[in-house]
């Protein structure tokens, strides 16, 4: 069944190819068949996602009928395109039958993530990318969700997850990411194959899918691969315009960069980087300005939508300048501090930051870095970075080389000084692979780089197998049901095997409890598997609860009731990162014995900061019976009734 959903998603995505092809033909695109169809698919899916995104904003727009109408229009366009299709030539030159199969094999392995339920490793999938579309589907309309600021982000890719939720759930949603990656594989092989040779092009595609981060994200509902391909090819065609002065390349770069900004705020940075470099290197400065302006104008509707609905075009960022609904400076401070926990900041740590990104990315990916760990498969991989450096060392001969190198450098510096999320640097993969291709063609190091690419791909397979395949294979082949896999099960000897999502049993319990109308989630963002309304109640998500002026447990309870919240779920796992505070809170709340109140000094200190104030009030509400325990799911997870 899941495989059929995946194939059906492929048919829906395939209808977008001709839309992209139409754009390319209008720009007099001269690329061969592989590049034409792959780049056409990438652009087509981006534009179709944009169309879906704005149709979904219409009341009642999140509907099967929207998908039917859009698919019908794309089908008619496809028939028209096939009727007038001109044959495009395949790549010529030294090739290899093994390398395309290797790239596809890596993608096939990534299907394990697509065809199985997402776990907490897919953090943003469960917290945002799948959760927001599910809420929109229930509301039959897309729009701001007050406590999930991500609901305001540009949705040229996220809109596909709404389509997925409507027609088949998370498998279909994640399938679209896989098809974005497939388009990237073909586009990279086609572009670099035409510039160098088919063998080099396909080897670079193996390097692309063999990036641990790319392989992993291709089986999730993350948007960074698609966004990185938009920005990366935008950089490449901007550099090509700088070199060859073809207007088609200029407008193609603008379209791709607009899709980068239409799928993620960081795309605005990509537009600025490409425009600045073009302004410096291009002989026609006016055209460089036109490229940036056109890219910005195409992405502008997403930002106008935010301005109209939440009062800030890049909500919730730059609150001090732009303002924004249900937000304040303190919420912004919390969010900024969280972003700054990733990576190594400061000029003196530049080398350490890059080394960590390439080899050991725990501090660049872990949603709770203070707890240690991190996701080993979310890194760039050494082969791409080292190969790109070698390719650049060979010499920046043309304007294309120099322009692309400048874009890489500026984007990398912006990443280092802003937020060092490893996912954000996927925008540089396509430009870096160009320099990898140059290194592959350089006899002194070519074989070494090729060997590094193979080793990286094997390493990515091993890491993916250890973290994803081994864990999910039982549910993939039917040995475990979805409920057993996610929620846990008992063996014949009575031993209990824990599930892969801690909130899954909670979700089932709440769904089956008729007294629960709406649940407030405290220190928990995984609401995707819930089928009842929920609200992120911890400070840092919204000002609606009014923590700034809150002083008593009664005020906390009244604020929850005002939001229609009947139950409160508390996840105390993250508090364990501070053992002293964890033990103190448990004593104050009387979790495992008689309550021992805070001293006046302890309470006063914690009430100064919203990040700690809410725990004081929550504990006092428990003691005063304003929150009564309904179920304890583990040592650190509780469900309370709001009295």
Coordinates of C-alpha atoms in Angstrom, one line a residue, residues 71-459:
X71 CA -3.8 18.3 -11.9
X72 CA -6.2 18.6 -14.8
X73 CA -4.7 21.9 -15.9
X74 CA -1.2 20.4 -15.7
X75 CA -2.4 17.3 -17.6
X76 CA -3.8 19.5 -20.5
X77 CA -0.5 21.4 -20.5
X78 CA 1.4 18.1 -20.7
X79 CA -0.6 16.8 -23.6
X80 CA 0.0 20.1 -25.4
X81 CA 3.7 19.8 -24.7
X82 CA 3.9 16.2 -25.9
X83 CA 2.2 17.2 -29.1
X84 CA 4.7 19.9 -30.0
X85 CA 7.7 18.2 -28.4
X86 CA 11.0 18.5 -30.2
X87 CA 13.6 15.8 -29.7
X88 CA 16.5 16.8 -27.5
X89 CA 19.9 15.2 -27.8
X90 CA 21.4 13.0 -25.0
X91 CA 24.8 13.8 -23.6
X92 CA 27.9 12.6 -25.5
X93 CA 31.3 11.7 -24.3
X94 CA 32.8 9.2 -21.9
X95 CA 30.1 7.5 -19.9
X96 CA 29.5 4.7 -17.4
X97 CA 26.5 2.4 -17.0
X98 CA 27.4 1.7 -13.3
X99 CA 27.3 5.3 -12.0
X100 CA 23.7 6.1 -12.9
X101 CA 22.7 2.8 -11.2
X102 CA 24.8 3.7 -8.2
X103 CA 23.0 7.1 -7.8
X104 CA 19.6 5.4 -8.2
X105 CA 20.6 2.7 -5.7
X106 CA 21.4 5.4 -3.1
X107 CA 18.0 6.9 -3.7
X108 CA 16.2 3.6 -3.5
X109 CA 17.7 3.0 -0.1
X110 CA 16.4 6.5 1.0
X111 CA 12.9 5.1 0.2
X112 CA 13.0 3.3 3.5
X113 CA 12.4 6.6 5.2
X114 CA 9.6 7.5 2.7
X115 CA 7.7 4.3 3.1
X116 CA 7.8 4.1 6.9
X117 CA 6.4 6.3 9.7
X118 CA 8.6 9.3 10.7
X119 CA 10.2 9.0 14.2
X120 CA 11.7 11.7 16.4
X121 CA 14.8 11.7 14.2
X122 CA 12.7 13.5 11.6
X123 CA 12.3 16.3 14.1
X124 CA 11.1 19.1 11.9
X125 CA 8.9 16.7 9.9
X126 CA 6.8 15.9 13.0
X127 CA 7.0 19.3 14.6
X128 CA 6.4 21.5 11.5
X129 CA 6.4 20.2 8.0
X130 CA 3.8 17.4 8.5
X131 CA 2.1 18.9 11.5
X132 CA 1.1 22.2 9.9
X133 CA -0.4 20.7 6.7
X134 CA -2.4 18.3 8.9
X135 CA -3.8 21.2 10.8
X136 CA -4.6 23.0 7.6
X137 CA -6.2 20.0 6.2
X138 CA -8.5 19.8 9.3
X139 CA -9.3 23.5 8.9
X140 CA -9.8 23.2 5.1
X141 CA -7.7 26.3 4.7
X142 CA -4.0 27.3 5.0
X143 CA -3.1 30.3 7.1
X144 CA -1.3 31.4 10.2
X145 CA -1.3 29.0 13.2
X146 CA -0.7 31.3 16.1
X147 CA 1.7 29.1 18.1
X148 CA 3.6 27.6 15.1
X149 CA 5.5 30.4 13.4
X150 CA 6.6 28.0 10.7
X151 CA 3.0 28.2 9.4
X152 CA 3.9 31.6 8.0
X153 CA 7.0 30.5 6.1
X154 CA 7.0 30.5 2.3
X155 CA 5.5 27.2 1.2
X156 CA 6.5 26.4 -2.4
X157 CA 7.7 23.1 -1.1
X158 CA 5.6 22.7 2.0
X159 CA 2.4 23.0 -0.1
X160 CA 3.2 19.6 -1.5
X161 CA 2.9 18.2 2.0
X162 CA -0.6 19.5 2.1
X163 CA -1.3 17.6 -1.1
X164 CA 0.3 14.5 0.6
X165 CA -1.9 14.8 3.7
X166 CA -5.0 15.2 1.6
X167 CA -4.4 12.1 -0.6
X168 CA -2.4 9.7 1.4
X169 CA -0.8 10.9 4.6
X170 CA 2.9 11.2 5.4
X171 CA 4.1 8.6 2.8
X172 CA 2.8 10.7 0.0
X173 CA 4.0 13.9 1.5
X174 CA 7.6 12.6 1.9
X175 CA 7.5 11.1 -1.6
X176 CA 7.5 14.5 -3.1
X177 CA 10.8 15.3 -1.3
X178 CA 12.2 12.1 -2.9
X179 CA 11.0 13.3 -6.3
X180 CA 12.7 16.7 -5.8
X181 CA 15.9 14.8 -5.1
X182 CA 15.4 12.6 -8.1
X183 CA 15.1 15.8 -10.2
X184 CA 18.3 17.1 -8.6
X185 CA 20.2 13.9 -9.4
X186 CA 19.3 14.2 -13.1
X187 CA 19.9 17.9 -13.3
X188 CA 23.3 17.6 -11.7
X189 CA 24.3 14.7 -14.0
X190 CA 23.0 16.6 -17.0
X191 CA 24.5 20.0 -16.2
X192 CA 28.0 18.7 -15.2
X193 CA 27.8 16.0 -17.8
X194 CA 27.4 18.6 -20.6
X195 CA 30.2 20.8 -19.1
X196 CA 32.7 18.0 -18.6
X197 CA 31.6 14.4 -19.5
X198 CA 28.6 12.1 -18.7
X199 CA 30.9 10.0 -16.5
X200 CA 31.9 13.1 -14.4
X201 CA 28.3 14.3 -14.3
X202 CA 27.0 11.0 -12.9
X203 CA 29.9 10.7 -10.5
X204 CA 28.9 14.1 -9.1
X205 CA 25.3 12.9 -8.8
X206 CA 26.6 9.9 -6.8
X207 CA 28.4 12.5 -4.6
X208 CA 25.2 14.4 -4.3
X209 CA 23.0 11.5 -3.1
X210 CA 26.0 10.2 -1.1
X211 CA 26.0 13.3 1.1
X212 CA 24.6 11.8 4.3
X213 CA 22.3 14.8 4.8
X214 CA 20.8 14.5 1.3
X215 CA 20.2 10.8 1.6
X216 CA 18.5 11.2 5.0
X217 CA 16.4 14.2 4.0
X218 CA 15.2 12.5 0.9
X219 CA 13.2 10.2 3.1
X220 CA 11.7 12.9 5.3
X221 CA 9.4 15.9 5.0
X222 CA 12.3 18.4 5.2
X223 CA 12.5 21.0 2.5
X224 CA 16.2 21.8 2.5
X225 CA 17.2 19.5 -0.5
X226 CA 14.6 21.2 -2.8
X227 CA 15.5 24.6 -1.5
X228 CA 19.2 23.9 -1.9
X229 CA 18.7 22.8 -5.5
X230 CA 16.7 26.0 -6.3
X231 CA 19.4 28.2 -4.8
X232 CA 22.3 26.1 -6.1
X233 CA 21.2 26.1 -9.7
X234 CA 20.2 29.7 -9.3
X235 CA 23.9 30.4 -8.4
X236 CA 25.1 28.3 -11.3
X237 CA 23.0 30.0 -13.9
X238 CA 23.8 33.4 -12.5
X239 CA 27.5 32.6 -12.9
X240 CA 26.8 31.3 -16.4
X241 CA 25.2 34.6 -17.3
X242 CA 28.2 36.5 -15.9
X243 CA 30.4 34.4 -18.2
X244 CA 28.3 34.0 -21.4
X245 CA 26.0 37.0 -21.2
X246 CA 23.0 34.9 -22.4
X247 CA 19.7 36.5 -21.3
X248 CA 18.1 33.1 -20.9
X249 CA 20.5 32.2 -18.2
X250 CA 19.8 35.5 -16.4
X251 CA 16.0 34.9 -16.3
X252 CA 16.5 31.2 -15.4
X253 CA 18.7 32.2 -12.5
X254 CA 16.0 34.7 -11.4
X255 CA 13.3 32.0 -11.5
X256 CA 15.3 29.5 -9.5
X257 CA 16.3 32.0 -6.9
X258 CA 12.7 33.2 -6.6
X259 CA 11.8 29.6 -5.8
X260 CA 14.5 29.4 -3.2
X261 CA 13.0 32.5 -1.5
X262 CA 9.5 31.0 -2.1
X263 CA 10.4 27.9 -0.1
X264 CA 12.5 29.3 2.7
X265 CA 13.4 32.7 4.2
X266 CA 17.1 32.1 3.6
X267 CA 16.3 32.2 -0.1
X268 CA 16.3 36.0 0.3
X269 CA 19.9 35.8 1.3
X270 CA 20.6 33.7 -1.8
X271 CA 19.1 36.4 -4.0
X272 CA 21.2 39.0 -2.4
X273 CA 24.4 37.0 -2.8
X274 CA 23.8 36.2 -6.4
X275 CA 22.8 39.7 -7.3
X276 CA 25.8 41.2 -5.5
X277 CA 28.2 38.9 -7.2
X278 CA 26.6 39.5 -10.6
X279 CA 26.8 43.3 -10.0
X280 CA 30.5 43.0 -9.3
X281 CA 31.5 40.6 -12.1
X282 CA 28.9 41.1 -14.9
X283 CA 29.7 43.5 -17.7
X284 CA 26.0 44.7 -17.8
X285 CA 25.2 46.0 -14.3
X286 CA 21.6 46.8 -15.2
X287 CA 21.0 43.1 -16.0
X288 CA 22.3 42.1 -12.6
X289 CA 19.9 44.4 -11.0
X290 CA 17.1 43.1 -13.2
X291 CA 17.9 39.5 -12.1
X292 CA 17.7 40.3 -8.4
X293 CA 14.6 42.5 -8.8
X294 CA 12.7 39.9 -10.9
X295 CA 13.6 37.1 -8.4
X296 CA 12.4 39.3 -5.5
X297 CA 9.2 40.2 -7.3
X298 CA 8.3 36.6 -8.1
X299 CA 8.8 35.6 -4.4
X300 CA 7.1 38.8 -3.1
X301 CA 3.5 37.4 -2.8
X302 CA 4.7 35.1 0.0
X303 CA 6.0 38.0 1.9
X304 CA 3.0 40.3 1.2
X305 CA 0.8 37.5 2.5
X306 CA 2.7 37.5 5.8
X307 CA 2.5 41.3 6.0
X308 CA -1.3 41.2 5.6
X309 CA -2.0 38.3 7.9
X310 CA 0.6 38.6 10.7
X311 CA 2.0 42.1 10.2
X312 CA 5.6 41.1 9.3
X313 CA 6.8 39.9 5.9
X314 CA 9.5 37.6 7.4
X315 CA 7.6 36.7 10.6
X316 CA 8.7 36.2 13.3
X317 CA 12.2 37.6 12.4
X318 CA 13.3 41.2 12.9
X319 CA 10.5 41.8 15.4
X320 CA 12.2 45.0 16.8
X321 CA 11.9 46.6 13.3
X322 CA 8.9 44.9 11.7
X323 CA 6.8 43.8 14.6
X324 CA 4.4 40.9 14.3
X325 CA 1.2 39.4 15.7
X326 CA 1.4 37.2 18.9
X327 CA 5.1 37.9 19.2
X328 CA 7.3 40.2 21.3
X329 CA 11.0 40.9 21.8
X330 CA 11.4 38.3 24.5
X331 CA 9.9 35.5 22.2
X332 CA 12.4 36.7 19.6
X333 CA 15.2 36.5 22.1
X334 CA 14.3 32.9 23.0
X335 CA 14.2 32.0 19.3
X336 CA 17.5 33.7 18.6
X337 CA 19.3 32.0 21.5
X338 CA 18.1 28.6 20.3
X339 CA 19.4 29.3 16.8
X340 CA 22.8 30.4 18.3
X341 CA 23.2 27.1 20.1
X342 CA 24.1 25.4 16.8
X343 CA 27.7 25.3 15.7
X344 CA 30.7 27.3 16.8
X345 CA 30.5 31.1 16.7
X346 CA 33.2 33.8 16.5
X347 CA 35.9 34.5 13.9
X348 CA 38.4 32.4 15.8
X349 CA 36.2 29.3 15.5
X350 CA 35.7 29.5 11.7
X351 CA 38.0 26.5 11.1
X352 CA 36.3 24.5 13.8
X353 CA 32.9 25.3 12.5
X354 CA 33.7 24.1 9.0
X355 CA 35.5 21.0 10.2
X356 CA 32.5 20.1 12.4
X357 CA 30.1 20.7 9.5
X358 CA 32.0 18.3 7.3
X359 CA 32.8 15.5 9.8
X360 CA 31.0 15.6 13.1
X361 CA 27.8 17.6 12.9
X362 CA 26.2 17.0 16.3
X363 CA 26.3 20.6 17.3
X364 CA 24.9 21.6 13.9
X365 CA 21.8 19.5 13.9
X366 CA 20.7 18.4 17.3
X367 CA 17.5 20.1 18.4
X368 CA 18.7 20.0 22.0
X369 CA 22.5 20.4 21.7
X370 CA 22.9 20.7 25.5
X371 CA 21.8 17.1 25.8
X372 CA 24.6 15.9 23.6
X373 CA 24.5 13.6 20.7
X374 CA 23.3 14.8 17.3
X375 CA 22.4 13.1 14.1
X376 CA 25.5 11.6 12.4
X377 CA 23.9 11.4 9.0
X378 CA 23.2 15.1 8.8
X379 CA 26.6 16.4 7.5
X380 CA 28.0 17.6 4.2
X381 CA 30.5 14.7 3.9
X382 CA 34.2 15.2 3.4
X383 CA 34.4 14.3 -0.3
X384 CA 32.3 17.2 -1.6
X385 CA 34.0 19.8 0.5
X386 CA 37.6 18.5 -0.1
X387 CA 36.9 18.0 -3.8
X388 CA 35.5 21.5 -4.2
X389 CA 38.6 23.0 -2.5
X390 CA 40.8 21.0 -4.9
X391 CA 38.8 22.1 -7.9
X392 CA 39.1 25.7 -6.9
X393 CA 42.9 25.3 -6.2
X394 CA 43.3 24.2 -9.8
X395 CA 42.6 27.8 -10.8
X396 CA 39.7 30.2 -11.2
X397 CA 40.1 30.6 -15.0
X398 CA 36.8 32.0 -16.3
X399 CA 34.3 34.5 -15.1
X400 CA 32.1 31.5 -14.4
X401 CA 34.6 30.1 -12.0
X402 CA 35.3 33.4 -10.2
X403 CA 31.6 34.3 -9.9
X404 CA 30.6 30.9 -8.6
X405 CA 33.5 30.8 -6.1
X406 CA 32.5 34.3 -4.8
X407 CA 28.9 33.1 -4.3
X408 CA 30.1 30.1 -2.4
X409 CA 32.4 32.2 -0.2
X410 CA 29.7 34.8 0.6
X411 CA 27.0 32.2 1.3
X412 CA 29.4 30.2 3.5
X413 CA 30.3 33.3 5.5
X414 CA 26.7 34.3 5.9
X415 CA 25.9 30.8 7.2
X416 CA 28.8 31.0 9.7
X417 CA 27.8 34.3 11.1
X418 CA 24.0 33.8 11.2
X419 CA 22.7 30.3 12.0
X420 CA 25.0 27.3 11.6
X421 CA 22.3 24.8 10.9
X422 CA 24.0 22.2 8.7
X423 CA 20.8 22.0 6.6
X424 CA 21.0 25.6 5.6
X425 CA 24.3 25.0 3.7
X426 CA 22.7 22.7 1.1
X427 CA 22.4 25.8 -1.0
X428 CA 26.1 25.4 -1.9
X429 CA 26.0 21.7 -2.9
X430 CA 25.4 22.3 -6.7
X431 CA 28.1 25.1 -6.9
X432 CA 30.5 22.9 -4.9
X433 CA 29.9 20.0 -7.2
X434 CA 31.0 22.0 -10.2
X435 CA 34.4 22.4 -8.5
X436 CA 34.3 18.7 -7.6
X437 CA 33.9 18.0 -11.3
X438 CA 36.9 20.2 -12.1
X439 CA 38.9 18.2 -9.6
X440 CA 37.8 14.9 -11.1
X441 CA 39.2 16.1 -14.4
X442 CA 42.5 17.1 -12.9
X443 CA 44.8 14.2 -13.4
X444 CA 47.0 14.6 -10.3
X445 CA 44.0 14.3 -8.0
X446 CA 41.1 13.0 -10.1
X447 CA 41.3 9.4 -9.0
X448 CA 41.7 10.4 -5.4
X449 CA 38.6 12.6 -5.5
X450 CA 36.7 9.8 -7.3
X451 CA 37.8 7.4 -4.6
X452 CA 36.7 9.9 -1.9
X453 CA 33.2 10.1 -3.5
X454 CA 32.8 6.4 -3.5
X455 CA 34.0 6.1 0.1
X456 CA 31.6 8.9 1.2
X457 CA 28.7 7.1 -0.6
X458 CA 29.5 3.9 1.2
X459 CA 29.8 5.7 4.5

